[in-house]
Amino acid sequence: MILILLGPPGAGKGTQCERLVERYNIVQLSTGDMLRAAVAAGTDMGIKAKEVMDRGDLVSDEIVVGIIADRLDEPDCANGCILDGFPRTVAQAEALDQMLADKGLKLDHVVSIEVDEQALFARIEKRAAETGGARSDDNAETLKKRLGVYHEQTAPIIPHYRNTGLLKTVDGMQEIGKVSESLYAILDE
Ligand code: AMP
């Protein structure tokens, strides 16, 4: 099963991914996690990405498309994966379509987690407190920027998937367990 989870920063994609990974025995491919690992490792790509990520902007399409193309070839993806935080632009969505076609794979589900954006500020503050500020982009100022980028660059991919008939939505303002159940109902269909 190949699944895309969409939603603004703080919508709960990461939390839900953990549950889906276990239930469906698939892997989570988070471009954000992979970029943070590159930053921590101090690679050339990580050094360049850090500045962009700290600003709340998007890393170039070319970099993230390359990361995902390589990662999809790894043996642990054989049973499927959840794309978390990718695609984030129309160009990435188009590159993904092409990449999956080239690899003989197909997308099974695209689910958008819908949330009240005012609530996101409190959530991100909570995540920053719980993780001891591990993410340098978890603060109100950068979140505002990340939300703006989400609306400008990522939300336009929603019609792309609506046109394919794959798009479903879940209410991300429910309690965590209920959001999971809504997701299971879609994925178990
Ligand atoms: P996330 O953990 O998904 O919130 O991503 C954190 C940051 O990593 C984003 O604000 C971007 O700077 C960068 N990033 C993650 N995924 C992508 C992507 N698909 N395209 C471009 N930049 C990304």
JSON list of C-alpha atoms and ligand atoms in Angstrom, two decimals:
[
{"chain": "A", "resi": 1, "resn": "MET", "atom": "CA", "xyz": [0.00, 0.00, 0.00]},
{"chain": "A", "resi": 2, "resn": "ILE", "atom": "CA", "xyz": [1.32, 3.43, -0.91]},
{"chain": "A", "resi": 3, "resn": "LEU", "atom": "CA", "xyz": [-0.34, 6.27, 0.95]},
{"chain": "A", "resi": 4, "resn": "ILE", "atom": "CA", "xyz": [0.13, 10.03, 1.04]},
{"chain": "A", "resi": 5, "resn": "LEU", "atom": "CA", "xyz": [-0.81, 11.85, 4.25]},
{"chain": "A", "resi": 6, "resn": "LEU", "atom": "CA", "xyz": [-1.44, 15.53, 3.65]},
{"chain": "A", "resi": 7, "resn": "GLY", "atom": "CA", "xyz": [-2.03, 18.30, 6.14]},
{"chain": "A", "resi": 8, "resn": "PRO", "atom": "CA", "xyz": [-0.46, 21.49, 7.46]},
{"chain": "A", "resi": 9, "resn": "PRO", "atom": "CA", "xyz": [2.41, 21.40, 9.97]},
{"chain": "A", "resi": 10, "resn": "GLY", "atom": "CA", "xyz": [1.10, 20.18, 13.32]},
{"chain": "A", "resi": 11, "resn": "ALA", "atom": "CA", "xyz": [-1.92, 18.38, 11.82]},
{"chain": "A", "resi": 12, "resn": "GLY", "atom": "CA", "xyz": [-0.77, 15.14, 13.45]},
{"chain": "A", "resi": 13, "resn": "LYS", "atom": "CA", "xyz": [0.70, 13.39, 10.41]},
{"chain": "A", "resi": 14, "resn": "GLY", "atom": "CA", "xyz": [3.71, 12.07, 12.34]},
{"chain": "A", "resi": 15, "resn": "THR", "atom": "CA", "xyz": [1.59, 10.75, 15.23]},
{"chain": "A", "resi": 16, "resn": "GLN", "atom": "CA", "xyz": [-0.83, 8.99, 12.90]},
{"chain": "A", "resi": 17, "resn": "CYS", "atom": "CA", "xyz": [2.04, 7.60, 10.82]},
{"chain": "A", "resi": 18, "resn": "GLU", "atom": "CA", "xyz": [3.42, 5.76, 13.84]},
{"chain": "A", "resi": 19, "resn": "ARG", "atom": "CA", "xyz": [0.11, 3.95, 14.25]},
{"chain": "A", "resi": 20, "resn": "LEU", "atom": "CA", "xyz": [-0.30, 3.19, 10.54]},
{"chain": "A", "resi": 21, "resn": "VAL", "atom": "CA", "xyz": [3.24, 1.82, 10.30]},
{"chain": "A", "resi": 22, "resn": "GLU", "atom": "CA", "xyz": [2.42, -0.72, 12.97]},
{"chain": "A", "resi": 23, "resn": "ARG", "atom": "CA", "xyz": [-1.06, -1.65, 11.79]},
{"chain": "A", "resi": 24, "resn": "TYR", "atom": "CA", "xyz": [-0.23, -2.05, 8.11]},
{"chain": "A", "resi": 25, "resn": "ASN", "atom": "CA", "xyz": [3.40, -3.13, 8.39]},
{"chain": "A", "resi": 26, "resn": "ILE", "atom": "CA", "xyz": [4.59, -0.37, 6.07]},
{"chain": "A", "resi": 27, "resn": "VAL", "atom": "CA", "xyz": [7.33, 2.23, 6.47]},
{"chain": "A", "resi": 28, "resn": "GLN", "atom": "CA", "xyz": [7.05, 5.95, 7.07]},
{"chain": "A", "resi": 29, "resn": "LEU", "atom": "CA", "xyz": [8.98, 8.09, 4.59]},
{"chain": "A", "resi": 30, "resn": "SER", "atom": "CA", "xyz": [9.16, 11.55, 6.11]},
{"chain": "A", "resi": 31, "resn": "THR", "atom": "CA", "xyz": [11.22, 13.96, 4.02]},
{"chain": "A", "resi": 32, "resn": "GLY", "atom": "CA", "xyz": [11.35, 16.26, 7.07]},
{"chain": "A", "resi": 33, "resn": "ASP", "atom": "CA", "xyz": [12.91, 13.46, 9.20]},
{"chain": "A", "resi": 34, "resn": "MET", "atom": "CA", "xyz": [15.35, 12.58, 6.42]},
{"chain": "A", "resi": 35, "resn": "LEU", "atom": "CA", "xyz": [16.38, 16.22, 6.01]},
{"chain": "A", "resi": 36, "resn": "ARG", "atom": "CA", "xyz": [16.80, 16.61, 9.79]},
{"chain": "A", "resi": 37, "resn": "ALA", "atom": "CA", "xyz": [19.02, 13.50, 9.76]},
{"chain": "A", "resi": 38, "resn": "ALA", "atom": "CA", "xyz": [21.14, 15.10, 7.01]},
{"chain": "A", "resi": 39, "resn": "VAL", "atom": "CA", "xyz": [21.36, 18.30, 9.09]},
{"chain": "A", "resi": 40, "resn": "ALA", "atom": "CA", "xyz": [22.43, 16.31, 12.18]},
{"chain": "A", "resi": 41, "resn": "ALA", "atom": "CA", "xyz": [25.00, 14.38, 10.14]},
{"chain": "A", "resi": 42, "resn": "GLY", "atom": "CA", "xyz": [26.39, 17.67, 8.81]},
{"chain": "A", "resi": 43, "resn": "THR", "atom": "CA", "xyz": [26.34, 16.56, 5.14]},
{"chain": "A", "resi": 44, "resn": "ASP", "atom": "CA", "xyz": [26.67, 19.23, 2.42]},
{"chain": "A", "resi": 45, "resn": "MET", "atom": "CA", "xyz": [22.98, 18.82, 1.67]},
{"chain": "A", "resi": 46, "resn": "GLY", "atom": "CA", "xyz": [22.15, 19.08, 5.38]},
{"chain": "A", "resi": 47, "resn": "ILE", "atom": "CA", "xyz": [24.12, 22.29, 5.80]},
{"chain": "A", "resi": 48, "resn": "LYS", "atom": "CA", "xyz": [22.27, 23.90, 2.89]},
{"chain": "A", "resi": 49, "resn": "ALA", "atom": "CA", "xyz": [18.88, 22.54, 3.99]},
{"chain": "A", "resi": 50, "resn": "LYS", "atom": "CA", "xyz": [19.18, 23.76, 7.58]},
{"chain": "A", "resi": 51, "resn": "GLU", "atom": "CA", "xyz": [19.06, 27.43, 6.64]},
{"chain": "A", "resi": 52, "resn": "VAL", "atom": "CA", "xyz": [15.99, 26.91, 4.45]},
{"chain": "A", "resi": 53, "resn": "MET", "atom": "CA", "xyz": [14.22, 24.77, 7.07]},
{"chain": "A", "resi": 54, "resn": "ASP", "atom": "CA", "xyz": [14.91, 27.24, 9.88]},
{"chain": "A", "resi": 55, "resn": "ARG", "atom": "CA", "xyz": [13.28, 29.94, 7.76]},
{"chain": "A", "resi": 56, "resn": "GLY", "atom": "CA", "xyz": [10.23, 27.73, 7.25]},
{"chain": "A", "resi": 57, "resn": "ASP", "atom": "CA", "xyz": [10.76, 27.64, 3.48]},
{"chain": "A", "resi": 58, "resn": "LEU", "atom": "CA", "xyz": [10.84, 24.57, 1.28]},
{"chain": "A", "resi": 59, "resn": "VAL", "atom": "CA", "xyz": [13.98, 22.74, 0.25]},
{"chain": "A", "resi": 60, "resn": "SER", "atom": "CA", "xyz": [14.32, 22.41, -3.54]},
{"chain": "A", "resi": 61, "resn": "ASP", "atom": "CA", "xyz": [12.07, 19.95, -5.38]},
{"chain": "A", "resi": 62, "resn": "GLU", "atom": "CA", "xyz": [15.12, 18.34, -6.94]},
{"chain": "A", "resi": 63, "resn": "ILE", "atom": "CA", "xyz": [16.62, 17.40, -3.56]},
{"chain": "A", "resi": 64, "resn": "VAL", "atom": "CA", "xyz": [13.47, 15.90, -2.02]},
{"chain": "A", "resi": 65, "resn": "VAL", "atom": "CA", "xyz": [12.43, 14.11, -5.22]},
{"chain": "A", "resi": 66, "resn": "GLY", "atom": "CA", "xyz": [15.90, 12.54, -5.34]},
{"chain": "A", "resi": 67, "resn": "ILE", "atom": "CA", "xyz": [15.69, 11.48, -1.69]},
{"chain": "A", "resi": 68, "resn": "ILE", "atom": "CA", "xyz": [12.30, 9.81, -2.19]},
{"chain": "A", "resi": 69, "resn": "ALA", "atom": "CA", "xyz": [13.28, 8.14, -5.48]},
{"chain": "A", "resi": 70, "resn": "ASP", "atom": "CA", "xyz": [16.28, 6.51, -3.78]},
{"chain": "A", "resi": 71, "resn": "ARG", "atom": "CA", "xyz": [14.39, 5.61, -0.63]},
{"chain": "A", "resi": 72, "resn": "LEU", "atom": "CA", "xyz": [11.55, 3.88, -2.52]},
{"chain": "A", "resi": 73, "resn": "ASP", "atom": "CA", "xyz": [14.08, 1.41, -3.94]},
{"chain": "A", "resi": 74, "resn": "GLU", "atom": "CA", "xyz": [15.09, 0.19, -0.47]},
{"chain": "A", "resi": 75, "resn": "PRO", "atom": "CA", "xyz": [13.90, -3.34, 0.36]},
{"chain": "A", "resi": 76, "resn": "ASP", "atom": "CA", "xyz": [11.93, -2.24, 3.44]},
{"chain": "A", "resi": 77, "resn": "CYS", "atom": "CA", "xyz": [9.52, -0.36, 1.14]},
{"chain": "A", "resi": 78, "resn": "ALA", "atom": "CA", "xyz": [8.47, -3.57, -0.60]},
{"chain": "A", "resi": 79, "resn": "ASN", "atom": "CA", "xyz": [5.30, -3.87, 1.48]},
{"chain": "A", "resi": 80, "resn": "GLY", "atom": "CA", "xyz": [4.41, -0.21, 1.04]},
{"chain": "A", "resi": 81, "resn": "CYS", "atom": "CA", "xyz": [4.98, 3.16, 2.59]},
{"chain": "A", "resi": 82, "resn": "ILE", "atom": "CA", "xyz": [3.38, 6.31, 3.91]},
{"chain": "A", "resi": 83, "resn": "LEU", "atom": "CA", "xyz": [4.68, 9.50, 2.35]},
{"chain": "A", "resi": 84, "resn": "ASP", "atom": "CA", "xyz": [4.70, 12.05, 5.16]},
{"chain": "A", "resi": 85, "resn": "GLY", "atom": "CA", "xyz": [5.51, 15.63, 4.18]},
{"chain": "A", "resi": 86, "resn": "PHE", "atom": "CA", "xyz": [5.98, 14.70, 0.52]},
{"chain": "A", "resi": 87, "resn": "PRO", "atom": "CA", "xyz": [4.84, 15.80, -2.04]},
{"chain": "A", "resi": 88, "resn": "ARG", "atom": "CA", "xyz": [4.69, 19.44, -0.99]},
{"chain": "A", "resi": 89, "resn": "THR", "atom": "CA", "xyz": [4.49, 21.20, -4.36]},
{"chain": "A", "resi": 90, "resn": "VAL", "atom": "CA", "xyz": [2.68, 20.50, -7.62]},
{"chain": "A", "resi": 91, "resn": "ALA", "atom": "CA", "xyz": [6.09, 19.81, -9.23]},
{"chain": "A", "resi": 92, "resn": "GLN", "atom": "CA", "xyz": [6.82, 17.17, -6.54]},
{"chain": "A", "resi": 93, "resn": "ALA", "atom": "CA", "xyz": [3.39, 15.58, -7.07]},
{"chain": "A", "resi": 94, "resn": "GLU", "atom": "CA", "xyz": [4.02, 15.38, -10.81]},
{"chain": "A", "resi": 95, "resn": "ALA", "atom": "CA", "xyz": [7.51, 13.97, -10.24]},
{"chain": "A", "resi": 96, "resn": "LEU", "atom": "CA", "xyz": [6.02, 11.37, -7.89]},
{"chain": "A", "resi": 97, "resn": "ASP", "atom": "CA", "xyz": [3.43, 10.30, -10.48]},
{"chain": "A", "resi": 98, "resn": "GLN", "atom": "CA", "xyz": [6.21, 9.80, -13.02]},
{"chain": "A", "resi": 99, "resn": "MET", "atom": "CA", "xyz": [8.50, 8.07, -10.52]},
{"chain": "A", "resi": 100, "resn": "LEU", "atom": "CA", "xyz": [5.81, 5.60, -9.44]},
{"chain": "A", "resi": 101, "resn": "ALA", "atom": "CA", "xyz": [4.90, 4.87, -13.07]},
{"chain": "A", "resi": 102, "resn": "ASP", "atom": "CA", "xyz": [8.58, 4.26, -13.88]},
{"chain": "A", "resi": 103, "resn": "LYS", "atom": "CA", "xyz": [8.93, 1.89, -10.94]},
{"chain": "A", "resi": 104, "resn": "GLY", "atom": "CA", "xyz": [5.68, 0.05, -11.81]},
{"chain": "A", "resi": 105, "resn": "LEU", "atom": "CA", "xyz": [4.06, 1.19, -8.54]},
{"chain": "A", "resi": 106, "resn": "LYS", "atom": "CA", "xyz": [0.74, 2.84, -7.88]},
{"chain": "A", "resi": 107, "resn": "LEU", "atom": "CA", "xyz": [-0.64, 5.21, -5.31]},
{"chain": "A", "resi": 108, "resn": "ASP", "atom": "CA", "xyz": [-3.48, 3.66, -3.28]},
{"chain": "A", "resi": 109, "resn": "HIS", "atom": "CA", "xyz": [-4.69, 6.48, -1.03]},
{"chain": "A", "resi": 110, "resn": "VAL", "atom": "CA", "xyz": [-4.28, 10.20, -0.48]},
{"chain": "A", "resi": 111, "resn": "VAL", "atom": "CA", "xyz": [-5.69, 11.41, 2.83]},
{"chain": "A", "resi": 112, "resn": "SER", "atom": "CA", "xyz": [-5.80, 15.02, 3.92]},
{"chain": "A", "resi": 113, "resn": "ILE", "atom": "CA", "xyz": [-5.96, 15.64, 7.69]},
{"chain": "A", "resi": 114, "resn": "GLU", "atom": "CA", "xyz": [-8.05, 18.79, 8.15]},
{"chain": "A", "resi": 115, "resn": "VAL", "atom": "CA", "xyz": [-7.51, 21.01, 11.18]},
{"chain": "A", "resi": 116, "resn": "ASP", "atom": "CA", "xyz": [-8.44, 24.36, 12.61]},
{"chain": "A", "resi": 117, "resn": "GLU", "atom": "CA", "xyz": [-5.27, 26.37, 12.06]},
{"chain": "A", "resi": 118, "resn": "GLN", "atom": "CA", "xyz": [-5.61, 28.46, 15.22]},
{"chain": "A", "resi": 119, "resn": "ALA", "atom": "CA", "xyz": [-5.27, 25.22, 17.19]},
{"chain": "A", "resi": 120, "resn": "LEU", "atom": "CA", "xyz": [-1.95, 24.48, 15.48]},
{"chain": "A", "resi": 121, "resn": "PHE", "atom": "CA", "xyz": [-0.09, 27.19, 17.39]},
{"chain": "A", "resi": 122, "resn": "ALA", "atom": "CA", "xyz": [-0.93, 25.52, 20.71]},
{"chain": "A", "resi": 123, "resn": "ARG", "atom": "CA", "xyz": [0.00, 22.10, 19.32]},
{"chain": "A", "resi": 124, "resn": "ILE", "atom": "CA", "xyz": [3.37, 23.25, 18.02]},
{"chain": "A", "resi": 125, "resn": "GLU", "atom": "CA", "xyz": [4.10, 24.94, 21.36]},
{"chain": "A", "resi": 126, "resn": "LYS", "atom": "CA", "xyz": [3.27, 21.67, 23.10]},
{"chain": "A", "resi": 127, "resn": "ARG", "atom": "CA", "xyz": [5.52, 19.68, 20.73]},
{"chain": "A", "resi": 128, "resn": "ALA", "atom": "CA", "xyz": [8.37, 22.16, 21.32]},
{"chain": "A", "resi": 129, "resn": "ALA", "atom": "CA", "xyz": [7.96, 21.72, 25.10]},
{"chain": "A", "resi": 130, "resn": "GLU", "atom": "CA", "xyz": [7.72, 17.92, 24.89]},
{"chain": "A", "resi": 131, "resn": "THR", "atom": "CA", "xyz": [10.77, 17.54, 22.65]},
{"chain": "A", "resi": 132, "resn": "GLY", "atom": "CA", "xyz": [12.83, 20.09, 24.56]},
{"chain": "A", "resi": 133, "resn": "GLY", "atom": "CA", "xyz": [12.95, 22.36, 21.52]},
{"chain": "A", "resi": 134, "resn": "ALA", "atom": "CA", "xyz": [14.55, 19.64, 19.36]},
{"chain": "A", "resi": 135, "resn": "ARG", "atom": "CA", "xyz": [13.14, 21.20, 16.21]},
{"chain": "A", "resi": 136, "resn": "SER", "atom": "CA", "xyz": [14.47, 24.68, 15.57]},
{"chain": "A", "resi": 137, "resn": "ASP", "atom": "CA", "xyz": [11.44, 25.40, 13.33]},
{"chain": "A", "resi": 138, "resn": "ASP", "atom": "CA", "xyz": [8.88, 24.71, 16.10]},
{"chain": "A", "resi": 139, "resn": "ASN", "atom": "CA", "xyz": [8.07, 28.28, 17.13]},
{"chain": "A", "resi": 140, "resn": "ALA", "atom": "CA", "xyz": [5.18, 30.62, 16.43]},
{"chain": "A", "resi": 141, "resn": "GLU", "atom": "CA", "xyz": [7.05, 32.80, 13.97]},
{"chain": "A", "resi": 142, "resn": "THR", "atom": "CA", "xyz": [8.32, 29.95, 11.80]},
{"chain": "A", "resi": 143, "resn": "LEU", "atom": "CA", "xyz": [4.96, 28.16, 12.06]},
{"chain": "A", "resi": 144, "resn": "LYS", "atom": "CA", "xyz": [3.24, 31.23, 10.60]},
{"chain": "A", "resi": 145, "resn": "LYS", "atom": "CA", "xyz": [5.68, 31.12, 7.71]},
{"chain": "A", "resi": 146, "resn": "ARG", "atom": "CA", "xyz": [5.26, 27.32, 7.30]},
{"chain": "A", "resi": 147, "resn": "LEU", "atom": "CA", "xyz": [1.46, 27.72, 7.21]},
{"chain": "A", "resi": 148, "resn": "GLY", "atom": "CA", "xyz": [1.78, 30.42, 4.56]},
{"chain": "A", "resi": 149, "resn": "VAL", "atom": "CA", "xyz": [4.03, 28.14, 2.51]},
{"chain": "A", "resi": 150, "resn": "TYR", "atom": "CA", "xyz": [1.52, 25.29, 2.99]},
{"chain": "A", "resi": 151, "resn": "HIS", "atom": "CA", "xyz": [-1.30, 27.40, 1.54]},
{"chain": "A", "resi": 152, "resn": "GLU", "atom": "CA", "xyz": [0.75, 28.82, -1.30]},
{"chain": "A", "resi": 153, "resn": "GLN", "atom": "CA", "xyz": [2.70, 25.79, -2.40]},
{"chain": "A", "resi": 154, "resn": "THR", "atom": "CA", "xyz": [1.24, 22.61, -0.91]},
{"chain": "A", "resi": 155, "resn": "ALA", "atom": "CA", "xyz": [-2.54, 23.15, -0.87]},
{"chain": "A", "resi": 156, "resn": "PRO", "atom": "CA", "xyz": [-2.54, 23.42, -4.72]},
{"chain": "A", "resi": 157, "resn": "ILE", "atom": "CA", "xyz": [-1.70, 19.70, -4.88]},
{"chain": "A", "resi": 158, "resn": "ILE", "atom": "CA", "xyz": [-5.12, 18.89, -3.36]},
{"chain": "A", "resi": 159, "resn": "PRO", "atom": "CA", "xyz": [-7.00, 19.45, -6.66]},
{"chain": "A", "resi": 160, "resn": "HIS", "atom": "CA", "xyz": [-4.33, 17.33, -8.37]},
{"chain": "A", "resi": 161, "resn": "TYR", "atom": "CA", "xyz": [-5.34, 14.35, -6.22]},
{"chain": "A", "resi": 162, "resn": "ARG", "atom": "CA", "xyz": [-9.03, 15.22, -6.21]},
{"chain": "A", "resi": 163, "resn": "ASN", "atom": "CA", "xyz": [-8.94, 14.88, -9.99]},
{"chain": "A", "resi": 164, "resn": "THR", "atom": "CA", "xyz": [-7.50, 11.36, -9.68]},
{"chain": "A", "resi": 165, "resn": "GLY", "atom": "CA", "xyz": [-10.42, 10.41, -7.40]},
{"chain": "A", "resi": 166, "resn": "LEU", "atom": "CA", "xyz": [-8.00, 9.27, -4.68]},
{"chain": "A", "resi": 167, "resn": "LEU", "atom": "CA", "xyz": [-8.45, 12.13, -2.24]},
{"chain": "A", "resi": 168, "resn": "LYS", "atom": "CA", "xyz": [-10.20, 11.53, 1.10]},
{"chain": "A", "resi": 169, "resn": "THR", "atom": "CA", "xyz": [-10.33, 13.80, 4.13]},
{"chain": "A", "resi": 170, "resn": "VAL", "atom": "CA", "xyz": [-10.42, 13.15, 7.87]},
{"chain": "A", "resi": 171, "resn": "ASP", "atom": "CA", "xyz": [-11.25, 15.53, 10.68]},
{"chain": "A", "resi": 172, "resn": "GLY", "atom": "CA", "xyz": [-7.93, 16.09, 12.48]},
{"chain": "A", "resi": 173, "resn": "MET", "atom": "CA", "xyz": [-9.59, 17.96, 15.35]},
{"chain": "A", "resi": 174, "resn": "GLN", "atom": "CA", "xyz": [-10.97, 14.72, 16.81]},
{"chain": "A", "resi": 175, "resn": "GLU", "atom": "CA", "xyz": [-8.99, 13.06, 19.60]},
{"chain": "A", "resi": 176, "resn": "ILE", "atom": "CA", "xyz": [-5.95, 11.14, 18.37]},
{"chain": "A", "resi": 177, "resn": "GLY", "atom": "CA", "xyz": [-7.58, 7.69, 18.60]},
{"chain": "A", "resi": 178, "resn": "LYS", "atom": "CA", "xyz": [-10.62, 8.85, 16.65]},
{"chain": "A", "resi": 179, "resn": "VAL", "atom": "CA", "xyz": [-8.44, 10.31, 13.90]},
{"chain": "A", "resi": 180, "resn": "SER", "atom": "CA", "xyz": [-6.71, 6.92, 13.67]},
{"chain": "A", "resi": 181, "resn": "GLU", "atom": "CA", "xyz": [-10.06, 5.13, 13.42]},
{"chain": "A", "resi": 182, "resn": "SER", "atom": "CA", "xyz": [-11.15, 7.47, 10.63]},
{"chain": "A", "resi": 183, "resn": "LEU", "atom": "CA", "xyz": [-7.93, 6.64, 8.79]},
{"chain": "A", "resi": 184, "resn": "TYR", "atom": "CA", "xyz": [-8.33, 2.87, 9.33]},
{"chain": "A", "resi": 185, "resn": "ALA", "atom": "CA", "xyz": [-11.88, 3.08, 7.94]},
{"chain": "A", "resi": 186, "resn": "ILE", "atom": "CA", "xyz": [-10.51, 4.58, 4.71]},
{"chain": "A", "resi": 187, "resn": "LEU", "atom": "CA", "xyz": [-7.50, 2.30, 4.41]},
{"chain": "A", "resi": 188, "resn": "ASP", "atom": "CA", "xyz": [-9.38, -0.91, 5.26]},
{"chain": "A", "resi": 189, "resn": "GLU", "atom": "CA", "xyz": [-11.97, -0.32, 2.55]},
{"chain": "B", "resi": 1, "resn": "AMP", "atom": "P1", "xyz": [8.26, 18.55, 8.23]},
{"chain": "B", "resi": 1, "resn": "AMP", "atom": "O1", "xyz": [8.98, 17.74, 9.24]},
{"chain": "B", "resi": 1, "resn": "AMP", "atom": "O2", "xyz": [7.55, 17.72, 7.22]},
{"chain": "B", "resi": 1, "resn": "AMP", "atom": "O3", "xyz": [7.36, 19.61, 8.83]},
{"chain": "B", "resi": 1, "resn": "AMP", "atom": "O4", "xyz": [9.38, 19.34, 7.40]},
{"chain": "B", "resi": 1, "resn": "AMP", "atom": "C1", "xyz": [10.24, 20.27, 8.02]},
{"chain": "B", "resi": 1, "resn": "AMP", "atom": "C2", "xyz": [10.91, 21.14, 6.97]},
{"chain": "B", "resi": 1, "resn": "AMP", "atom": "O5", "xyz": [11.68, 20.33, 6.08]},
{"chain": "B", "resi": 1, "resn": "AMP", "atom": "C3", "xyz": [9.95, 21.90, 6.06]},
{"chain": "B", "resi": 1, "resn": "AMP", "atom": "O6", "xyz": [9.52, 23.13, 6.64]},
{"chain": "B", "resi": 1, "resn": "AMP", "atom": "C4", "xyz": [10.83, 22.12, 4.83]},
{"chain": "B", "resi": 1, "resn": "AMP", "atom": "O7", "xyz": [11.78, 23.14, 5.04]},
{"chain": "B", "resi": 1, "resn": "AMP", "atom": "C5", "xyz": [11.58, 20.81, 4.74]},
{"chain": "B", "resi": 1, "resn": "AMP", "atom": "N1", "xyz": [10.84, 19.79, 3.93]},
{"chain": "B", "resi": 1, "resn": "AMP", "atom": "C6", "xyz": [10.30, 18.63, 4.38]},
{"chain": "B", "resi": 1, "resn": "AMP", "atom": "N2", "xyz": [9.70, 17.96, 3.39]},
{"chain": "B", "resi": 1, "resn": "AMP", "atom": "C7", "xyz": [9.84, 18.73, 2.28]},
{"chain": "B", "resi": 1, "resn": "AMP", "atom": "C8", "xyz": [9.43, 18.60, 0.92]},
{"chain": "B", "resi": 1, "resn": "AMP", "atom": "N3", "xyz": [8.71, 17.54, 0.49]},
{"chain": "B", "resi": 1, "resn": "AMP", "atom": "N4", "xyz": [9.76, 19.61, 0.06]},
{"chain": "B", "resi": 1, "resn": "AMP", "atom": "C9", "xyz": [10.49, 20.67, 0.46]},
{"chain": "B", "resi": 1, "resn": "AMP", "atom": "N5", "xyz": [10.90, 20.86, 1.72]},
{"chain": "B", "resi": 1, "resn": "AMP", "atom": "C10", "xyz": [10.59, 19.91, 2.64]}
]
